[in-house]
mmCIF file of C-alpha atoms in Angstrom:
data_model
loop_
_atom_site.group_PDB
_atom_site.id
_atom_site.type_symbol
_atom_site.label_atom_id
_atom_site.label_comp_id
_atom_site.label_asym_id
_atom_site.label_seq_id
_atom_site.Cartn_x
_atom_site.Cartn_y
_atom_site.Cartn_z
ATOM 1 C CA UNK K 984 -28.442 14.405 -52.540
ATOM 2 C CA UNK K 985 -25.775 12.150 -53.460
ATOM 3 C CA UNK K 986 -21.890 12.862 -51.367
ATOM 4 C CA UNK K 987 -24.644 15.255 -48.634
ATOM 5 C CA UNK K 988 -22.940 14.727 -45.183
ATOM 6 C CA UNK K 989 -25.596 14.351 -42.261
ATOM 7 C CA UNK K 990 -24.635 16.590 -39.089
ATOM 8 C CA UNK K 991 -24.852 13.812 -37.085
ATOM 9 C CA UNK K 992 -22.149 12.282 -39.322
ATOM 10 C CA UNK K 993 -19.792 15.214 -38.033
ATOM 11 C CA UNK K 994 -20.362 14.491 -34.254
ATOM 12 C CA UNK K 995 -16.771 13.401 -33.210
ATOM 13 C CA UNK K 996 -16.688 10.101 -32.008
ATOM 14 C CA UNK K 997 -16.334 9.922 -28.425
ATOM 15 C CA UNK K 998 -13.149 9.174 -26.850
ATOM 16 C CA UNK K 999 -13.024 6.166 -24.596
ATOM 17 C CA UNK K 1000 -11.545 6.850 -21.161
ATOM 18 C CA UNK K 1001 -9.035 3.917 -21.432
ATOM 19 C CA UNK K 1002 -7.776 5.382 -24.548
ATOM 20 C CA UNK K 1003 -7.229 8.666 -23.355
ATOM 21 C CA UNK K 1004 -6.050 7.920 -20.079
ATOM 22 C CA UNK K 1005 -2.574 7.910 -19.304
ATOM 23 C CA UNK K 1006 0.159 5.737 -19.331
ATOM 24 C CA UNK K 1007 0.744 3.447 -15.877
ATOM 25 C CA UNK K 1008 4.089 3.103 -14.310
ATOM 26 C CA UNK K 1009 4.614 0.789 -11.821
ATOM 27 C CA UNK K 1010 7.481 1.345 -9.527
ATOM 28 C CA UNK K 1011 8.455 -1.826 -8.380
ATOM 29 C CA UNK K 1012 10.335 -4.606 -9.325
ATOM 30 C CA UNK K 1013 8.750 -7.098 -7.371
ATOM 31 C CA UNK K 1014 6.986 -9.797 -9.611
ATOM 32 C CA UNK K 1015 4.223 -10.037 -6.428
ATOM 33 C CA UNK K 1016 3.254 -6.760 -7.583
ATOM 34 C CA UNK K 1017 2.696 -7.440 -10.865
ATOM 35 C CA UNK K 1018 0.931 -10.311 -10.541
ATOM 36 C CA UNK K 1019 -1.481 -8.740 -7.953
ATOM 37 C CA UNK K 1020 -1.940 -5.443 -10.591
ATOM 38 C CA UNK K 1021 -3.023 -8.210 -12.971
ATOM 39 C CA UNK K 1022 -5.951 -9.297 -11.265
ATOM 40 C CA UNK K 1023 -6.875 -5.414 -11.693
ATOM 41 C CA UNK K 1024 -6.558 -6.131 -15.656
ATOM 42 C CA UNK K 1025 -3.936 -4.014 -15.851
ATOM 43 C CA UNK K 1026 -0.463 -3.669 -17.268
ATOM 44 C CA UNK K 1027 1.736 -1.220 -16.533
ATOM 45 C CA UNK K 1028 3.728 0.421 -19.564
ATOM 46 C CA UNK K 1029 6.303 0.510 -17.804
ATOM 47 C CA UNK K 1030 8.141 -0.945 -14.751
ATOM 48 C CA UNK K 1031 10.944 0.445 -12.502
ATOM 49 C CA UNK K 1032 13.101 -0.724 -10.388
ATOM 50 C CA UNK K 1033 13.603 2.030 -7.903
ATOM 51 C CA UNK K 1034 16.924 2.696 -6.070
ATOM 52 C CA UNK K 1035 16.283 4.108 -2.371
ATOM 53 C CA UNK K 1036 17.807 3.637 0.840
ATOM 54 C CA UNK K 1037 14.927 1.964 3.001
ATOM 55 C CA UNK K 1038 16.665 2.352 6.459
ATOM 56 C CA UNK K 1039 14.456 3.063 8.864
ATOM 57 C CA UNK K 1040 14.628 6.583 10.331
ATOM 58 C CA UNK K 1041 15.917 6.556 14.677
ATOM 59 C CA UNK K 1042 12.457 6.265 16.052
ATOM 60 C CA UNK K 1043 10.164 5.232 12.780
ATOM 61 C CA UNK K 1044 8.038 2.583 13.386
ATOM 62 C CA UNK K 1045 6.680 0.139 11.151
ATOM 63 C CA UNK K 1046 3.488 2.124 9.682
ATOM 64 C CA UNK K 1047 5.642 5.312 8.926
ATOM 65 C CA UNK K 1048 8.228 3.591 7.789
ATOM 66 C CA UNK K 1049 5.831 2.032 4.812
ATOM 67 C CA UNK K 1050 4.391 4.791 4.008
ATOM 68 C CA UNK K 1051 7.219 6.901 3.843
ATOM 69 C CA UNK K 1052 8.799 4.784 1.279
ATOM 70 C CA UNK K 1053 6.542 4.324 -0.941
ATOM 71 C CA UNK K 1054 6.207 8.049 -1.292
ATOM 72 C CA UNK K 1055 9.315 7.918 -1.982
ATOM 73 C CA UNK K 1056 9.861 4.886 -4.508
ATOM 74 C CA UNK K 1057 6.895 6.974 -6.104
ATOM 75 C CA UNK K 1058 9.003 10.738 -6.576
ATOM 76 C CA UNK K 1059 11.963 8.436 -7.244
ATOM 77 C CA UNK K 1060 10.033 6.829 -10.401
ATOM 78 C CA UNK K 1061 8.569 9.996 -11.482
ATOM 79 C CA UNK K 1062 12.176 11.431 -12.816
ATOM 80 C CA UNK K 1063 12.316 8.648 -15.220
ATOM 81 C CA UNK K 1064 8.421 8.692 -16.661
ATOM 82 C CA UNK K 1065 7.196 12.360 -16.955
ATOM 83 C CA UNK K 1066 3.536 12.345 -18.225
ATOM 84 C CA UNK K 1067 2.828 8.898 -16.366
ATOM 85 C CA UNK K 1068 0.956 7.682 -13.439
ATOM 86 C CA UNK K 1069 3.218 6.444 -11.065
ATOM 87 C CA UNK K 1070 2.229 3.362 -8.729
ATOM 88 C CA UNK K 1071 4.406 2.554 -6.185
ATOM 89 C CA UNK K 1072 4.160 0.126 -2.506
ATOM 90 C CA UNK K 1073 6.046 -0.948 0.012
ATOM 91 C CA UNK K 1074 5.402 -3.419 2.495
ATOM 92 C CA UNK K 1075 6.871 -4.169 6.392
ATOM 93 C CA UNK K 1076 6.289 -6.213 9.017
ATOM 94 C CA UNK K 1077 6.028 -4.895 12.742
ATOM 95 C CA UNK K 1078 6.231 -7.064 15.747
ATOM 96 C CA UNK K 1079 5.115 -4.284 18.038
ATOM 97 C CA UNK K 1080 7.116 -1.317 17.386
ATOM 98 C CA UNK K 1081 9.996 -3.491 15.814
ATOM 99 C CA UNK K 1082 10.475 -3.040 11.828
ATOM 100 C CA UNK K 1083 11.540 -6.468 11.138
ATOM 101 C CA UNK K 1084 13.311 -6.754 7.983
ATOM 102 C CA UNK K 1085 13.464 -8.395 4.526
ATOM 103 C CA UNK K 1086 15.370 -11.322 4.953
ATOM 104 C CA UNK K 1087 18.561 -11.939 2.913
ATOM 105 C CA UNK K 1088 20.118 -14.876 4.941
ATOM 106 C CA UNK K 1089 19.349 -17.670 6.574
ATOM 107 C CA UNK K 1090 20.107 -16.340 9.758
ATOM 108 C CA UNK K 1091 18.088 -13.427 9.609
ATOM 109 C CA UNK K 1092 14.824 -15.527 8.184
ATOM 110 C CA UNK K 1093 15.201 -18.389 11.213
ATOM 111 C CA UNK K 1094 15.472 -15.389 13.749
ATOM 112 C CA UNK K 1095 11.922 -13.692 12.069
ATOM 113 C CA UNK K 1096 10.073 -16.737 12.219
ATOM 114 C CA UNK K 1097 10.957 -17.366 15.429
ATOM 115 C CA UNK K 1098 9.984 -13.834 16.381
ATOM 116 C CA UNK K 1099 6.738 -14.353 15.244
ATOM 117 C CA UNK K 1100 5.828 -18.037 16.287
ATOM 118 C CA UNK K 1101 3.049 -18.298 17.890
ATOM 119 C CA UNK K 1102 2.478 -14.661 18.425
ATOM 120 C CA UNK K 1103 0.099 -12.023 16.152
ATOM 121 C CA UNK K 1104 1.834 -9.672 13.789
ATOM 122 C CA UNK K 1105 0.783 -6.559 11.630
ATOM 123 C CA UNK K 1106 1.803 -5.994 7.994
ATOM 124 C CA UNK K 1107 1.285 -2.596 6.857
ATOM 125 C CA UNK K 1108 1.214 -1.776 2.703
ATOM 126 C CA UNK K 1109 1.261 1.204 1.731
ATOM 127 C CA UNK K 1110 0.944 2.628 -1.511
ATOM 128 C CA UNK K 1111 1.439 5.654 -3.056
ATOM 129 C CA UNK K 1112 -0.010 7.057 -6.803
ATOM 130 C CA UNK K 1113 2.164 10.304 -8.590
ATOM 131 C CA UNK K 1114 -0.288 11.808 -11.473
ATOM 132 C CA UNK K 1115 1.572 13.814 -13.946
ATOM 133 C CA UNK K 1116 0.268 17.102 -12.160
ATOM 134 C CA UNK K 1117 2.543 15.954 -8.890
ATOM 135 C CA UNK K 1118 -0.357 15.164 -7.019
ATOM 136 C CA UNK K 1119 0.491 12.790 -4.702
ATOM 137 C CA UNK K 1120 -2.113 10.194 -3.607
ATOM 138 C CA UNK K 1121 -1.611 7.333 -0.008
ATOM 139 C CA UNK K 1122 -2.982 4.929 0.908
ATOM 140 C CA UNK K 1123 -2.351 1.803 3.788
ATOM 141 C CA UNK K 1124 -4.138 -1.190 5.134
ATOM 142 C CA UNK K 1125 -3.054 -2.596 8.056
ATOM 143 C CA UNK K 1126 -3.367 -6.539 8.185
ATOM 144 C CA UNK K 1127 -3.118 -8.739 11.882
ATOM 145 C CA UNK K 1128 -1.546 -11.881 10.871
ATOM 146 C CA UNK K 1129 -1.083 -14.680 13.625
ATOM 147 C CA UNK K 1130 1.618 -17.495 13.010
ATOM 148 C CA UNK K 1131 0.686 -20.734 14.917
ATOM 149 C CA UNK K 1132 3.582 -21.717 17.405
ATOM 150 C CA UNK K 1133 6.492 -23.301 14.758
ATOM 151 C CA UNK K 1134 8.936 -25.965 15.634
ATOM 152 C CA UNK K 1135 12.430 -26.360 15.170
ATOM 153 C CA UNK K 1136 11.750 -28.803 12.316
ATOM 154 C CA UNK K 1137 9.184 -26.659 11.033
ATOM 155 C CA UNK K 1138 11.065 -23.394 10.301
ATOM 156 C CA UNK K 1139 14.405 -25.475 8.928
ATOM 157 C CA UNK K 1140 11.571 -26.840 6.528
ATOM 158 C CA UNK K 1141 10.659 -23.474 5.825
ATOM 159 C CA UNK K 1142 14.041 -22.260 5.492
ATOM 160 C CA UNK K 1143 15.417 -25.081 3.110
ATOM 161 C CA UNK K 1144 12.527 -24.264 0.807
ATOM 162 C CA UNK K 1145 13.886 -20.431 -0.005
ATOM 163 C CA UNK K 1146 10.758 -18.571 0.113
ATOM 164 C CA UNK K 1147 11.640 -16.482 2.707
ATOM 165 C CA UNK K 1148 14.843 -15.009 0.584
ATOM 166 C CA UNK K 1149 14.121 -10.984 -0.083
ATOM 167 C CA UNK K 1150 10.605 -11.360 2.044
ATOM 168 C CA UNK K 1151 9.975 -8.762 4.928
ATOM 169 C CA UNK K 1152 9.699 -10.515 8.108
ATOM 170 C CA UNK K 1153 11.197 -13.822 6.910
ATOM 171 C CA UNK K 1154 7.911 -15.202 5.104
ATOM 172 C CA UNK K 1155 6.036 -15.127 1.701
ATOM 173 C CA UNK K 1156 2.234 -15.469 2.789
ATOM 174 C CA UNK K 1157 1.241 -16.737 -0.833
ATOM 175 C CA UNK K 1158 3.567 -19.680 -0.315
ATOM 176 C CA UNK K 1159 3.760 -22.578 1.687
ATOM 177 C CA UNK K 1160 4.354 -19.995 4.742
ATOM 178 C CA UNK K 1161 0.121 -19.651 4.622
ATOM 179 C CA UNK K 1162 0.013 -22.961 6.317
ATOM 180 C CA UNK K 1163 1.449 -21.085 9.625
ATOM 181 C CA UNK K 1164 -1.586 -18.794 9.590
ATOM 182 C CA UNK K 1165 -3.862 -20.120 11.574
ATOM 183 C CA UNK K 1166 -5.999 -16.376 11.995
ATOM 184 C CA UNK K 1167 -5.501 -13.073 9.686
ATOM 185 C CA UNK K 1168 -7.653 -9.931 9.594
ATOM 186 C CA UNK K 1169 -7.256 -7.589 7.145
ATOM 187 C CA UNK K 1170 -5.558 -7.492 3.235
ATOM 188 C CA UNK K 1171 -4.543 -10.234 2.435
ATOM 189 C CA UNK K 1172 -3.270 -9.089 -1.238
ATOM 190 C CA UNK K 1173 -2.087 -6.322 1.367
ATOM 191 C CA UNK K 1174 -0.056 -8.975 3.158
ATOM 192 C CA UNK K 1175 1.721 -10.328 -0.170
ATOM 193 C CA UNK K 1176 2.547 -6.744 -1.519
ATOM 194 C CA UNK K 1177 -0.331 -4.811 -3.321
ATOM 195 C CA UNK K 1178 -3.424 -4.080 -1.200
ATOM 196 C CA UNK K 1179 -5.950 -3.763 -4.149
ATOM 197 C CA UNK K 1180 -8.857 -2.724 -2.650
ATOM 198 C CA UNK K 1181 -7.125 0.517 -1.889
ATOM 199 C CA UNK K 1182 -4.923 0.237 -4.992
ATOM 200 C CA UNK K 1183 -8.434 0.117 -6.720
ATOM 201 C CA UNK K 1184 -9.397 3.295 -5.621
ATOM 202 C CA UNK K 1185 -6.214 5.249 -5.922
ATOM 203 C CA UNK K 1186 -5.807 4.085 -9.612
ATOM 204 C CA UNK K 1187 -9.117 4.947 -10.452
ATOM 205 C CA UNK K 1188 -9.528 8.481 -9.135
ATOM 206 C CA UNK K 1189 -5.907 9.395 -10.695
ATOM 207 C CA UNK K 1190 -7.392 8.413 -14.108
ATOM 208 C CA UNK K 1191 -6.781 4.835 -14.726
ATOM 209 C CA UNK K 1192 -9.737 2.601 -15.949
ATOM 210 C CA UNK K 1193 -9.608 -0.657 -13.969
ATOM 211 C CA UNK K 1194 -12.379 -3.016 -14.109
#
C-alpha cells in the first residue's frame, strides 16, 4: 500500500561508537604531545595547559615522581572539562635515583648532558586517563636510553642549537640529540612525551575510538 512503513524501516539506526563517545581533553600543553596523539588519529577537543607545582616530594624518585604528576595534571584538568575524558603525561629523566630536571638555562642543560655522557639513563612516562565517572586510569613505560660519551664541542653544539630549552634532562630525543643514542630499549614515543602503546590502551578502554 502506498505511504505503508516496513518495520524494518523503524529499526533505529545504530549509533557509531565515535559518535557517541565522549569528548577528549588533553591536558598538556606540550606540542610533543599533540603531535604524538596524532599518529593515534586523534584530536583532542580541547587542550589545557595545567598549572601544578612539579617539585619533587623529599625522597621521590624519578618513577613516582611521573606518575604522581600526571595524576595530578589529570584531576587538575578535570575542574575545567566536566563530561570529558581527560588525558594527561608527564615525563622525567632519572640518572639513578636523581630526578634530573627540565632544563631552562644553559647552565642547567650543559650540566645534564654531561651527567649523562657516556652513561645509560631511564625515562619514565607516565600517563594518566580521568573518565567523566572519576575513574582514574595509569599507566608508565620505562625506557633505558644510553648517550655515547659527548665532547666539549659536542654539547656547546648541542647547546647553541636550543633544543634542550624546557626538555627534562637537558635533551629532546626527536631532535638532533638522537644522534647521541647509540642504544635505547623501551618507548621511544615514551622517551619524547606520549608512550602510545600504553596511551592506546588507556584511551580505548575509557571509551575513545582510536584506530
Amino acid at each position: 500500500m502506498a505511504g505503508e512503513v516496513s518495520p524494518a524501516s523503524l529499526t533505529p539506526e545504530p549509533v557509531r561508537p565515535e559518535l557517541a563517545q565522549p569528548e577528549l581533553v588533553l591536558a598538556s600543553a606540550s606540542p610533543r604531545r599533540l603531535e604524538l596523539l596524532g599518529r593515534l588519529g586523534l584530536t583532542p577537543a580541547r587542550v589545557i595547559a595545567t598549572d601544578i607545582d612539579e617539585s619533587p616530594h623529599k625522597g621521590e624518585r624519578p618513577r613516582a615522581h611521573a606518575a604522581r604528576l600526571a595524576a595530578e595534571k589529570a584531576r587538575a584538568a578535570a575542574s575545567l572539562a566536566p563530561g570529558c575524558v581527560i588525558l594527561s603525561g608527564d615525563t622525567v629523566v632519572g640518572a639513578g635515583a636523581r630526578i634530573l630536571p627540565k632544563a631552562e638555562d644553559e647552565a642547567t642543560a650543559r650540566q645534564c648532558l654531561a651527567l649523562l655522557s657516556g652513561r645509560r639513563h631511564r625515562v619514565f612516562s607516565a600517563i594518566a586517563v580521568l573518565t567523566p565517572e572519576g575513574a582514574l586510569r595509569e599507566a608508565l613505560s620505562e625506557t633505558i636510553v644510553r648517550f655515547k660519551r659527548l665532547s666539549n664541542e659536542e654539547i656547546d653544539s648541542y647547546i647553541a642549537g636550543g633544543e634542550w630549552h624546557g626538555k627534562a634532562g637537558g635533551y629532546a630525543i626527536q631532535g638532533s640529540a638522537e644522534g647521541f643514542c647509540n642504544w635505547l630499549s623501551g618507548s621511544h614515543s615514551g622517551v619524547i612525551g606520549l608512550p602510545l602503546f600504553e596511551t592506546r590502551k588507556l584511551l580505548r578502554a575509557a571509551g575513545i575510538h582510536v584506530r
